CSV table of C-alpha atoms in Angstrom, one decimal:
chain,number,residue,atom,x,y,z
A,27,SER,CA,62.7,11.9,40.9
A,28,GLN,CA,65.7,12.1,43.3
A,29,GLN,CA,65.9,15.2,45.4
A,30,GLY,CA,69.4,14.9,46.7
A,31,GLU,CA,72.5,14.0,44.6
A,32,GLU,CA,75.6,12.9,46.3
A,33,ASP,CA,79.1,13.7,44.9
A,34,PRO,CA,81.2,11.9,44.5
A,35,GLN,CA,79.7,8.5,43.6
A,36,ALA,CA,82.7,6.6,45.0
A,37,LEU,CA,85.5,7.7,47.2
A,38,SER,CA,88.5,5.8,48.2
A,39,ILE,CA,90.9,7.0,51.0
A,40,GLN,CA,93.5,5.7,53.5
A,41,GLU,CA,92.8,5.2,57.1
A,42,GLY,CA,93.4,8.4,59.1
A,43,GLU,CA,92.5,10.7,56.2
A,44,ASN,CA,89.3,12.8,56.2
A,45,ALA,CA,86.5,12.0,53.7
A,46,THR,CA,84.1,14.6,52.5
A,47,MET,CA,80.9,14.0,50.6
A,48,ASN,CA,78.6,16.5,49.1
A,49,CYS,CA,74.9,16.6,48.6
A,50,SER,CA,72.9,18.9,46.3
A,51,TYR,CA,69.2,19.2,46.3
A,52,LYS,CA,66.6,21.1,44.2
A,53,THR,CA,63.6,22.5,46.3
A,54,SER,CA,63.2,24.1,49.6
A,55,ILE,CA,63.7,21.9,52.6
A,56,ASN,CA,62.8,21.7,56.3
A,57,ASN,CA,65.8,19.5,57.2
A,58,LEU,CA,68.4,17.3,55.5
A,59,GLN,CA,69.6,14.0,57.0
A,60,TRP,CA,72.6,11.8,56.5
A,61,TYR,CA,72.4,8.0,56.7
A,62,ARG,CA,75.0,5.3,56.4
A,63,GLN,CA,74.4,1.7,55.0
A,64,ASN,CA,77.0,-1.0,55.5
A,65,SER,CA,77.1,-3.8,52.6
A,66,GLY,CA,73.9,-5.9,52.8
A,67,ARG,CA,72.4,-4.1,55.8
A,68,GLY,CA,69.7,-1.4,56.3
A,69,LEU,CA,70.2,2.2,56.7
A,70,VAL,CA,71.3,3.9,59.9
A,71,HIS,CA,70.6,7.6,60.7
A,72,LEU,CA,73.7,9.6,61.4
A,73,ILE,CA,72.9,13.3,61.8
A,74,LEU,CA,70.1,15.8,61.0
A,75,ILE,CA,70.5,19.4,60.1
A,76,ARG,CA,67.6,21.8,60.0
A,77,SER,CA,67.2,24.5,57.4
A,78,ASN,CA,68.0,27.4,59.9
A,79,GLU,CA,71.3,25.6,61.0
A,80,ARG,CA,74.6,26.0,59.1
A,81,GLU,CA,76.9,23.5,60.8
A,82,LYS,CA,76.5,20.6,63.0
A,83,HIS,CA,78.9,18.1,64.7
A,84,SER,CA,78.6,14.6,66.1
A,85,GLY,CA,81.7,12.9,67.2
A,86,ARG,CA,83.9,12.7,64.0
A,87,LEU,CA,81.2,13.8,61.8
A,88,ARG,CA,80.7,17.3,60.6
A,89,VAL,CA,77.7,18.4,58.5
A,90,THR,CA,77.4,21.8,56.8
A,91,LEU,CA,74.3,23.2,55.0
A,92,ASP,CA,74.2,26.1,52.7
A,93,THR,CA,70.6,26.7,51.7
A,94,SER,CA,71.5,29.5,49.2
A,95,LYS,CA,73.4,26.9,47.1
A,96,LYS,CA,71.1,24.1,48.0
A,97,SER,CA,73.9,21.9,49.2
A,98,SER,CA,75.3,20.1,52.2
A,99,SER,CA,78.6,18.4,53.0
A,100,LEU,CA,79.5,15.5,55.3
A,101,LEU,CA,83.1,15.4,56.6
A,102,ILE,CA,84.4,12.3,58.4
A,103,THR,CA,87.5,13.1,60.2
A,104,ALA,CA,90.3,10.6,60.9
A,105,SER,CA,88.5,7.9,59.0
A,106,ARG,CA,88.7,4.1,60.0
A,107,ALA,CA,88.4,1.0,57.9
A,108,ALA,CA,85.0,0.5,59.9
A,109,ASP,CA,83.7,3.6,58.2
A,110,THR,CA,83.6,1.7,54.9
A,111,ALA,CA,80.0,2.1,53.8
A,112,SER,CA,77.6,3.9,51.5
A,113,TYR,CA,76.4,7.3,52.6
A,114,PHE,CA,73.2,8.9,51.5
A,115,CYS,CA,71.6,12.3,52.1
A,116,ALA,CA,67.8,12.7,52.5
A,117,THR,CA,65.7,15.8,52.4
A,118,VAL,CA,62.4,16.6,54.1
A,119,GLY,CA,60.6,19.2,52.0
A,120,SER,CA,59.3,22.4,53.5
A,121,GLY,CA,55.9,22.3,51.8
A,122,GLY,CA,53.4,19.9,50.4
A,123,SER,CA,54.2,16.3,51.3
A,124,ASN,CA,56.7,17.4,54.0
A,125,TYR,CA,56.6,14.3,56.0
A,126,LYS,CA,58.4,11.9,53.7
A,127,LEU,CA,62.2,11.8,53.0
A,128,THR,CA,63.6,11.8,49.5
A,129,PHE,CA,66.9,10.0,49.2
A,130,GLY,CA,69.9,10.6,46.9
A,131,LYS,CA,71.9,7.8,45.0
A,132,GLY,CA,74.7,7.8,47.7
A,133,THR,CA,78.4,7.9,48.0
A,134,LEU,CA,80.3,4.6,48.3
A,135,LEU,CA,83.3,5.3,50.6
A,136,THR,CA,86.1,2.8,50.9
A,137,VAL,CA,88.6,3.4,53.6
A,138,ASN,CA,91.9,1.3,53.1
A,139,PRO,CA,93.7,0.1,56.2
B,7,ASN,CA,64.0,-3.7,71.3
B,8,ALA,CA,63.8,-5.4,67.9
B,9,GLY,CA,63.2,-2.0,66.2
B,10,VAL,CA,61.9,-2.6,62.6
B,11,THR,CA,61.3,-6.4,61.6
B,12,GLN,CA,60.9,-7.3,58.0
B,13,THR,CA,60.0,-10.8,56.7
B,14,PRO,CA,61.1,-12.6,54.7
B,15,LYS,CA,64.7,-11.7,54.4
B,16,PHE,CA,64.9,-13.6,51.0
B,17,GLN,CA,62.4,-14.7,48.4
B,18,VAL,CA,62.5,-15.9,44.9
B,19,LEU,CA,59.3,-15.6,42.9
B,20,LYS,CA,58.2,-16.6,39.4
B,21,THR,CA,56.7,-14.1,37.0
B,22,GLY,CA,53.0,-13.7,37.9
B,23,GLN,CA,53.2,-15.0,41.5
B,24,SER,CA,52.0,-13.0,44.4
B,25,MET,CA,53.4,-12.3,47.8
B,26,THR,CA,53.4,-10.2,50.8
B,27,LEU,CA,56.2,-8.5,52.6
B,28,GLN,CA,55.6,-8.0,56.1
B,29,CYS,CA,56.9,-5.3,58.5
B,30,ALA,CA,56.5,-4.5,62.0
B,31,GLN,CA,58.0,-1.8,64.4
B,32,ASP,CA,57.9,-2.0,68.2
B,33,MET,CA,58.9,1.9,68.7
B,34,ASN,CA,55.2,3.2,68.7
B,35,HIS,CA,56.1,5.3,65.5
B,36,ASN,CA,53.3,7.0,63.7
B,37,SER,CA,54.8,6.8,60.2
B,38,MET,CA,55.8,3.9,58.1
B,39,TYR,CA,57.4,3.5,54.7
B,40,TRP,CA,58.4,1.2,52.0
B,41,TYR,CA,61.4,1.9,49.8
B,42,ARG,CA,63.0,-0.1,47.1
B,43,GLN,CA,66.6,0.0,46.5
B,44,ASP,CA,68.2,-0.9,43.0
B,45,PRO,CA,71.8,-0.5,42.0
B,46,GLY,CA,72.6,3.1,40.7
B,47,MET,CA,69.0,4.3,41.7
B,48,GLY,CA,69.4,4.9,45.4
B,49,LEU,CA,66.2,4.6,47.5
B,50,ARG,CA,62.8,5.2,45.9
B,51,LEU,CA,59.6,5.5,48.0
B,52,ILE,CA,57.0,3.1,47.1
B,53,TYR,CA,54.2,3.8,49.5
B,54,TYR,CA,53.9,5.3,53.0
B,55,SER,CA,51.5,5.6,55.8
B,56,ALA,CA,51.8,8.9,57.7
B,57,SER,CA,49.5,7.5,60.5
B,58,GLU,CA,47.4,4.5,61.3
B,59,GLY,CA,44.5,4.3,58.9
B,60,THR,CA,46.1,6.3,56.1
B,61,THR,CA,48.2,5.3,53.1
B,62,ASP,CA,49.6,7.2,50.2
B,63,LYS,CA,51.5,6.6,47.1
B,64,GLY,CA,55.3,7.4,46.8
B,65,GLU,CA,57.4,7.8,43.8
B,66,VAL,CA,57.2,4.2,42.3
B,67,PRO,CA,53.7,2.7,43.5
B,68,ASN,CA,52.7,0.8,40.3
B,69,GLY,CA,52.4,-3.0,40.9
B,70,TYR,CA,52.3,-2.7,44.6
B,71,ASN,CA,49.7,-2.4,47.2
B,72,VAL,CA,49.9,-1.7,50.9
B,73,SER,CA,47.9,-2.3,54.2
B,74,ARG,CA,48.5,-0.5,57.4
B,75,LEU,CA,47.2,-3.3,59.6
B,76,ASN,CA,47.6,-1.5,62.9
B,77,LYS,CA,50.0,1.1,64.3
B,78,ARG,CA,52.7,-1.5,64.4
B,79,GLU,CA,52.4,-3.3,61.0
B,80,PHE,CA,52.6,-2.1,57.4
B,81,SER,CA,52.7,-4.8,54.6
B,82,LEU,CA,53.6,-4.5,51.1
B,83,ARG,CA,51.9,-6.8,48.5
B,84,LEU,CA,53.0,-7.7,45.0
B,85,GLU,CA,49.9,-9.0,43.2
B,86,SER,CA,51.5,-10.3,39.9
B,87,ALA,CA,55.4,-10.1,40.3
B,88,ALA,CA,57.6,-8.9,37.4
B,89,PRO,CA,61.2,-9.2,36.8
B,90,SER,CA,61.3,-5.2,37.1
B,91,GLN,CA,60.4,-5.7,40.8
B,92,THR,CA,63.5,-7.6,41.5
B,93,SER,CA,65.0,-5.5,44.3
B,94,VAL,CA,65.9,-4.9,47.9
B,95,TYR,CA,62.9,-3.7,49.8
B,96,PHE,CA,63.2,-1.7,53.0
B,97,CYS,CA,60.6,-0.9,55.4
B,98,ALA,CA,61.1,2.1,57.7
B,99,SER,CA,59.3,4.0,60.5
B,100,SER,CA,59.5,7.5,62.2
B,101,VAL,CA,57.9,9.8,64.5
B,102,LEU,CA,55.6,12.3,63.1
B,103,ALA,CA,55.3,15.4,65.0
B,104,GLY,CA,52.8,18.1,64.0
B,105,GLY,CA,52.5,16.7,60.5
B,106,LEU,CA,56.2,17.1,60.0
B,107,ASN,CA,58.9,14.4,59.8
B,108,THR,CA,61.6,16.1,61.8
B,109,GLY,CA,63.4,13.0,63.1
B,110,GLU,CA,65.2,10.0,61.8
B,111,LEU,CA,64.0,7.0,59.9
B,112,PHE,CA,64.6,3.6,61.5
B,113,PHE,CA,65.2,0.9,58.9
B,114,GLY,CA,64.7,-2.8,58.8
B,115,GLU,CA,67.5,-5.1,57.4
B,116,GLY,CA,65.8,-5.4,54.1
B,117,SER,CA,64.0,-8.1,51.8
B,118,ARG,CA,65.9,-9.3,49.0
B,119,LEU,CA,63.4,-10.3,46.2
B,120,THR,CA,64.2,-11.9,42.9
B,121,VAL,CA,61.5,-12.4,40.3
B,122,LEU,CA,62.5,-14.9,37.6
């Protein structure tokens, strides 16, 4: 079963606006990762946040993690048409099979020029 | 660096036929994975190999077999294809440090399989 669930399923914004996607998960994690997938391509890693971190930045990306609420958010600032893609969160569990990632169903982001 | 290479990129099979999807990585990664991606279902793990010589079932292993041929190569075999196996298949690899996946997965470009 999916561990992470992204919200919303689809998001459409104008170029220059900020885009926020959320991810909720069910069990304790070691880390949470965000990936991007352009249409017809493989997934590309964007950013990783560990369970003891609350916020992380990478360029125009900002990720937050709230372990008490079992949720994370990905903020893309000053979006561009080239940011149009599907975005997935993935979690690594803190026990048991802790070496495999479990992916959510993704958020489809459309940035209109 | 080629990264993760999957072959073939496209394949059409008839029900009952068999085929093998090949995957190779040139990053000296310990762990390799096969996922399938279906509309509305996200990515689901089929099988994984935490290290050379080991393989384990993921979330949806039925109808598939895998072989970790060496550290570089991890193949996925469909013995008797079914229409329900129509999907996009992704191979991925990662570094495994201390039994914990703390890093990113590197994905191939996908293999698009249609079973008629």
